[in-house]
Tab-separated table of C-alpha atoms in Angstrom:
chain	number	residue	atom	x	y	z
F	1	UNK	CA	82.627	85.330	111.931
F	2	UNK	CA	82.512	87.439	108.737
F	3	UNK	CA	84.741	90.340	107.593
F	4	UNK	CA	82.664	93.189	106.027
F	5	UNK	CA	84.371	95.275	103.377
F	6	UNK	CA	83.434	98.108	101.141
F	7	UNK	CA	80.284	98.062	98.925
F	8	UNK	CA	78.738	95.262	100.973
F	9	UNK	CA	81.619	92.739	100.307
F	10	UNK	CA	81.712	90.085	102.947
F	11	UNK	CA	84.447	87.591	103.571
F	12	UNK	CA	83.547	84.587	105.628
F	13	UNK	CA	86.532	83.201	107.541
F	14	UNK	CA	85.446	79.668	106.812
F	15	UNK	CA	85.813	80.370	103.022
F	16	UNK	CA	88.951	80.207	100.893
F	17	UNK	CA	90.238	81.789	97.651
F	18	UNK	CA	90.979	79.918	94.422
F	19	UNK	CA	92.085	80.845	90.926
F	20	UNK	CA	93.267	79.027	87.753
F	21	UNK	CA	96.787	79.019	86.194
F	22	UNK	CA	97.380	81.386	83.280
F	23	UNK	CA	100.076	83.096	81.223
F	24	UNK	CA	99.375	86.749	81.125
F	25	UNK	CA	100.477	89.677	78.994
F	26	UNK	CA	99.940	93.471	79.114
F	27	UNK	CA	97.107	92.958	76.538
F	28	UNK	CA	95.297	90.766	79.132
F	29	UNK	CA	92.611	92.348	81.268
F	30	UNK	CA	90.113	91.178	83.744
F	31	UNK	CA	86.368	91.408	83.098
F	32	UNK	CA	83.622	89.469	84.675
F	33	UNK	CA	83.419	86.109	82.914
F	34	UNK	CA	86.512	86.775	80.826
F	35	UNK	CA	89.034	83.955	80.175
F	36	UNK	CA	92.135	86.078	79.544
F	37	UNK	CA	92.731	86.700	83.130
F	38	UNK	CA	91.309	83.992	85.453
F	39	UNK	CA	88.974	85.259	88.206
F	40	UNK	CA	89.692	85.052	91.881
F	41	UNK	CA	86.897	82.946	93.390
F	42	UNK	CA	85.727	82.697	96.987
F	43	UNK	CA	84.849	79.116	97.709
F	44	UNK	CA	82.302	78.415	100.459
F	45	UNK	CA	82.635	75.590	102.970
F	46	UNK	CA	79.106	74.664	101.870
F	47	UNK	CA	79.452	72.680	98.573
F	48	UNK	CA	75.874	73.676	97.578
F	49	UNK	CA	76.846	77.380	97.295
F	50	UNK	CA	78.606	78.110	94.022
F	51	UNK	CA	81.997	79.959	93.942
F	52	UNK	CA	81.671	83.819	93.892
F	53	UNK	CA	83.830	85.916	91.628
F	54	UNK	CA	85.370	88.535	94.011
F	55	UNK	CA	88.319	89.803	91.755
F	56	UNK	CA	86.724	93.200	91.194
F	57	UNK	CA	86.065	93.717	94.921
F	58	UNK	CA	89.701	93.159	95.945
F	59	UNK	CA	90.747	96.737	95.208
F	60	UNK	CA	92.510	97.804	98.343
F	61	UNK	CA	94.853	96.584	101.002
F	62	UNK	CA	97.270	93.675	100.724
F	63	UNK	CA	94.893	91.559	98.670
F	64	UNK	CA	94.277	94.349	96.183
F	65	UNK	CA	97.975	94.898	95.775
F	66	UNK	CA	98.543	91.204	95.122
F	67	UNK	CA	95.796	91.367	92.322
F	68	UNK	CA	97.658	94.419	90.894
F	69	UNK	CA	100.915	92.432	90.873
F	70	UNK	CA	99.267	89.440	89.208
F	71	UNK	CA	97.334	91.355	86.539
F	72	UNK	CA	99.541	94.385	85.655
F	73	UNK	CA	103.031	94.515	87.283
F	74	UNK	CA	104.390	91.013	86.730
F	75	UNK	CA	102.953	90.539	83.249
F	76	UNK	CA	104.727	93.679	82.095
F	77	UNK	CA	107.979	92.431	83.577
F	78	UNK	CA	107.531	89.091	81.832
F	79	UNK	CA	106.732	90.668	78.500
F	80	UNK	CA	109.874	92.776	78.627
F	81	UNK	CA	111.897	89.714	79.475
F	82	UNK	CA	110.249	87.741	76.549
F	83	UNK	CA	111.110	90.505	74.181
F	84	UNK	CA	114.675	90.639	75.342
F	85	UNK	CA	115.039	86.846	75.169
F	86	UNK	CA	113.665	86.788	71.651
F	87	UNK	CA	116.013	89.620	70.547
F	88	UNK	CA	119.121	87.838	72.048
F	89	UNK	CA	118.249	84.643	70.225
F	90	UNK	CA	117.445	86.274	66.946
F	91	UNK	CA	120.602	88.421	66.981
F	92	UNK	CA	122.770	85.245	67.303
F	93	UNK	CA	120.701	83.505	64.548
F	94	UNK	CA	121.145	86.435	62.277
F	95	UNK	CA	124.897	86.056	62.575
F	96	UNK	CA	124.733	82.358	61.594
F	97	UNK	CA	124.697	80.746	64.999
F	98	UNK	CA	121.414	79.656	66.476
F	99	UNK	CA	122.549	79.578	70.054
F	100	UNK	CA	119.262	79.747	71.789
F	101	UNK	CA	115.772	78.140	71.077
F	102	UNK	CA	112.505	77.783	72.965
F	103	UNK	CA	112.562	73.929	72.523
F	104	UNK	CA	110.218	74.027	69.663
F	105	UNK	CA	112.563	73.828	66.749
F	106	UNK	CA	114.740	76.147	64.794
F	107	UNK	CA	114.123	79.536	63.150
F	108	UNK	CA	113.301	83.068	64.245
F	109	UNK	CA	111.645	83.375	67.724
F	110	UNK	CA	108.717	85.548	68.304
F	111	UNK	CA	108.300	87.435	71.637
F	112	UNK	CA	105.251	85.412	72.780
F	113	UNK	CA	104.073	85.423	76.359
F	114	UNK	CA	106.053	82.896	78.352
F	115	UNK	CA	109.094	82.657	75.980
F	116	UNK	CA	111.625	83.451	78.674
F	117	UNK	CA	110.319	80.412	80.620
F	118	UNK	CA	111.120	78.157	77.628
F	119	UNK	CA	114.370	79.870	76.676
F	120	UNK	CA	117.286	77.465	76.509
F	121	UNK	CA	120.636	76.684	74.760
F	122	UNK	CA	120.128	74.937	71.397
F	123	UNK	CA	120.031	71.110	72.100
F	124	UNK	CA	122.111	70.724	68.907
F	125	UNK	CA	124.896	72.676	70.326
F	126	UNK	CA	124.791	70.635	73.456
F	127	UNK	CA	125.312	67.589	71.302
F	128	UNK	CA	127.998	69.159	69.017
F	129	UNK	CA	129.775	72.167	70.766
F	130	UNK	CA	131.891	72.680	67.607
F	131	UNK	CA	128.739	74.329	66.012
F	132	UNK	CA	129.661	77.429	68.068
F	133	UNK	CA	132.757	77.643	65.920
F	134	UNK	CA	131.399	76.442	62.575
F	135	UNK	CA	127.822	77.881	62.677
F	136	UNK	CA	124.496	76.253	62.432
F	137	UNK	CA	121.926	75.532	59.710
F	138	UNK	CA	119.798	77.153	58.382
F	139	UNK	CA	122.037	80.257	57.984
F	140	UNK	CA	122.388	82.924	55.407
F	141	UNK	CA	126.104	82.868	56.016
F	142	UNK	CA	128.621	80.184	54.849
F	143	UNK	CA	128.969	77.425	57.431
F	144	UNK	CA	132.427	76.034	58.127
F	145	UNK	CA	133.034	72.629	56.651
F	146	UNK	CA	133.784	69.798	58.883
F	147	UNK	CA	137.570	70.069	58.417
F	148	UNK	CA	137.373	73.841	58.943
F	149	UNK	CA	138.727	76.767	56.938
F	150	UNK	CA	142.125	78.274	57.314
F	151	UNK	CA	140.790	80.283	60.309
F	152	UNK	CA	137.692	80.201	62.334
F	153	UNK	CA	137.373	83.975	63.085
F	154	UNK	CA	134.518	84.683	60.539
F	155	UNK	CA	131.607	83.538	62.734
F	156	UNK	CA	133.142	84.951	65.943
F	157	UNK	CA	133.860	88.215	64.262
F	158	UNK	CA	130.210	88.578	63.135
F	159	UNK	CA	128.989	87.794	66.671
F	160	UNK	CA	131.359	90.213	68.438
F	161	UNK	CA	131.093	93.105	65.995
F	162	UNK	CA	127.527	93.186	64.870
F	163	UNK	CA	125.166	90.859	66.971
F	164	UNK	CA	124.741	93.242	69.994
F	165	UNK	CA	124.795	96.491	68.182
F	166	UNK	CA	121.803	98.687	67.305
F	167	UNK	CA	120.547	99.147	63.824
F	168	UNK	CA	118.091	101.343	62.039
F	169	UNK	CA	114.899	101.196	63.939
F	170	UNK	CA	116.305	98.701	66.404
F	171	UNK	CA	117.983	99.333	69.764
F	172	UNK	CA	121.040	97.513	70.919
F	173	UNK	CA	120.780	94.606	73.491
F	174	UNK	CA	122.695	96.754	75.906
F	175	UNK	CA	120.021	99.417	75.735
F	176	UNK	CA	117.279	96.891	75.984
F	177	UNK	CA	118.843	95.293	79.084
F	178	UNK	CA	119.207	98.596	80.619
F	179	UNK	CA	115.637	99.636	79.846
F	180	UNK	CA	114.482	96.329	81.499
F	181	UNK	CA	116.456	96.989	84.645
F	182	UNK	CA	115.352	100.583	84.746
F	183	UNK	CA	111.696	99.446	84.349
F	184	UNK	CA	111.980	97.350	87.441
F	185	UNK	CA	113.988	99.886	89.462
F	186	UNK	CA	111.381	102.445	88.731
F	187	UNK	CA	108.533	100.185	89.724
F	188	UNK	CA	110.440	99.206	92.910
F	189	UNK	CA	111.106	102.899	93.804
F	190	UNK	CA	107.306	103.835	93.220
F	191	UNK	CA	106.290	100.849	95.328
F	192	UNK	CA	108.680	102.038	98.170
F	193	UNK	CA	107.223	105.592	97.835
F	194	UNK	CA	103.604	104.248	97.890
F	195	UNK	CA	104.387	102.103	100.879
F	196	UNK	CA	105.789	105.151	102.795
F	197	UNK	CA	102.650	107.076	102.018
F	198	UNK	CA	100.450	104.317	103.046
F	199	UNK	CA	102.257	103.827	106.392
F	200	UNK	CA	101.995	107.550	107.000
F	201	UNK	CA	98.313	107.508	106.365
F	202	UNK	CA	97.912	104.484	108.607
F	203	UNK	CA	99.815	106.142	111.387
F	204	UNK	CA	97.455	109.149	111.092
F	205	UNK	CA	94.376	106.880	111.226
F	206	UNK	CA	95.778	105.057	114.335
F	207	UNK	CA	96.472	108.362	116.033
F	208	UNK	CA	93.052	109.709	115.357
F	209	UNK	CA	91.486	106.516	116.458
F	210	UNK	CA	93.440	106.510	119.663
F	211	UNK	CA	92.544	110.134	120.428
F	212	UNK	CA	88.814	109.268	119.925
F	213	UNK	CA	88.663	106.055	121.715
F	214	UNK	CA	91.171	106.309	124.592
F	215	UNK	CA	91.660	108.610	127.525
F	216	UNK	CA	93.626	111.791	126.788
F	217	UNK	CA	95.563	112.188	130.004
F	218	UNK	CA	96.547	115.764	129.369
F	219	UNK	CA	93.072	116.870	128.658
F	220	UNK	CA	91.590	115.036	131.655
F	221	UNK	CA	94.155	116.564	133.960
F	222	UNK	CA	93.457	120.075	132.771
F	223	UNK	CA	89.728	119.481	133.275
F	224	UNK	CA	90.307	118.197	136.906
F	225	UNK	CA	92.436	121.182	137.707
F	226	UNK	CA	89.713	123.368	136.356
F	227	UNK	CA	87.099	121.640	138.477
F	228	UNK	CA	89.369	121.789	141.465
F	229	UNK	CA	89.834	125.614	141.102
F	230	UNK	CA	86.092	125.966	140.796
F	231	UNK	CA	85.415	123.943	143.917
F	232	UNK	CA	88.037	126.009	145.895
F	233	UNK	CA	86.328	129.228	144.707
F	234	UNK	CA	82.839	127.954	145.716
F	235	UNK	CA	84.208	126.885	149.102
F	236	UNK	CA	85.530	130.304	149.806
F	237	UNK	CA	82.231	131.841	148.894
F	238	UNK	CA	80.391	129.462	151.232
F	239	UNK	CA	82.916	130.419	153.954
F	240	UNK	CA	82.292	134.215	153.351
F	241	UNK	CA	78.513	133.775	153.462
F	242	UNK	CA	78.756	131.780	156.599
F	243	UNK	CA	80.912	134.497	158.236
F	244	UNK	CA	78.506	137.157	157.301
F	245	UNK	CA	75.555	135.093	158.479
F	246	UNK	CA	77.316	134.575	161.855
F	247	UNK	CA	78.049	138.249	162.179
F	248	UNK	CA	74.427	139.098	161.460
F	249	UNK	CA	73.252	136.724	164.195
F	250	UNK	CA	75.710	138.220	166.761
F	251	UNK	CA	74.454	141.775	165.909
F	252	UNK	CA	70.793	140.962	166.515
F	253	UNK	CA	71.295	139.391	169.878
């Protein structure tokens, strides 16, 4: 059994889909033979038949929406989260406390694809929690000595008063977090709206198919009543002709 789709696309039920793992970003795009976004392959049960690239043909229905999620929607979410993660880490680092890393060493983090999946608390702080009070190296700010200054409010003050605030050409972390949530809320609302439209269209198609393929009881009843009335009228006409014919025979006797 084979399912036939648009443009001659055929999907044998004994086949199966396959794709490779990849980290995507909004700059990634699918093209035939491209490596930035792995193709979705249809594997035949016959090993002699090579896999067929069917990514471009999965443009509608549930499979098409899953491809859209993989190649467009989810990468945009991940990129926004990567940028937010980098900004949080770099804001703390700029205040003299490297609280977060990506596990690859110290220094400023770049918002590369997949950063949010590597984001973690600095292992050095796990080993020595007093660094949260004293600061970490390297830092452009003075780091508290081992015995500590007269007060430990300097680093905490920098974190609380300047780390999360916006600056020239840079938004605050609060604004970035709100923008990230708004992005997902907007996409979820649009998906809900699209789903409602799709269900309405599906209902219309089902209704039209039902009208064209099944019996319309109301229409058939109306036709039957019309035929019954026509039959009764014809019966009366036959009765009248028969009466006239009988009268004519009686008059000629």
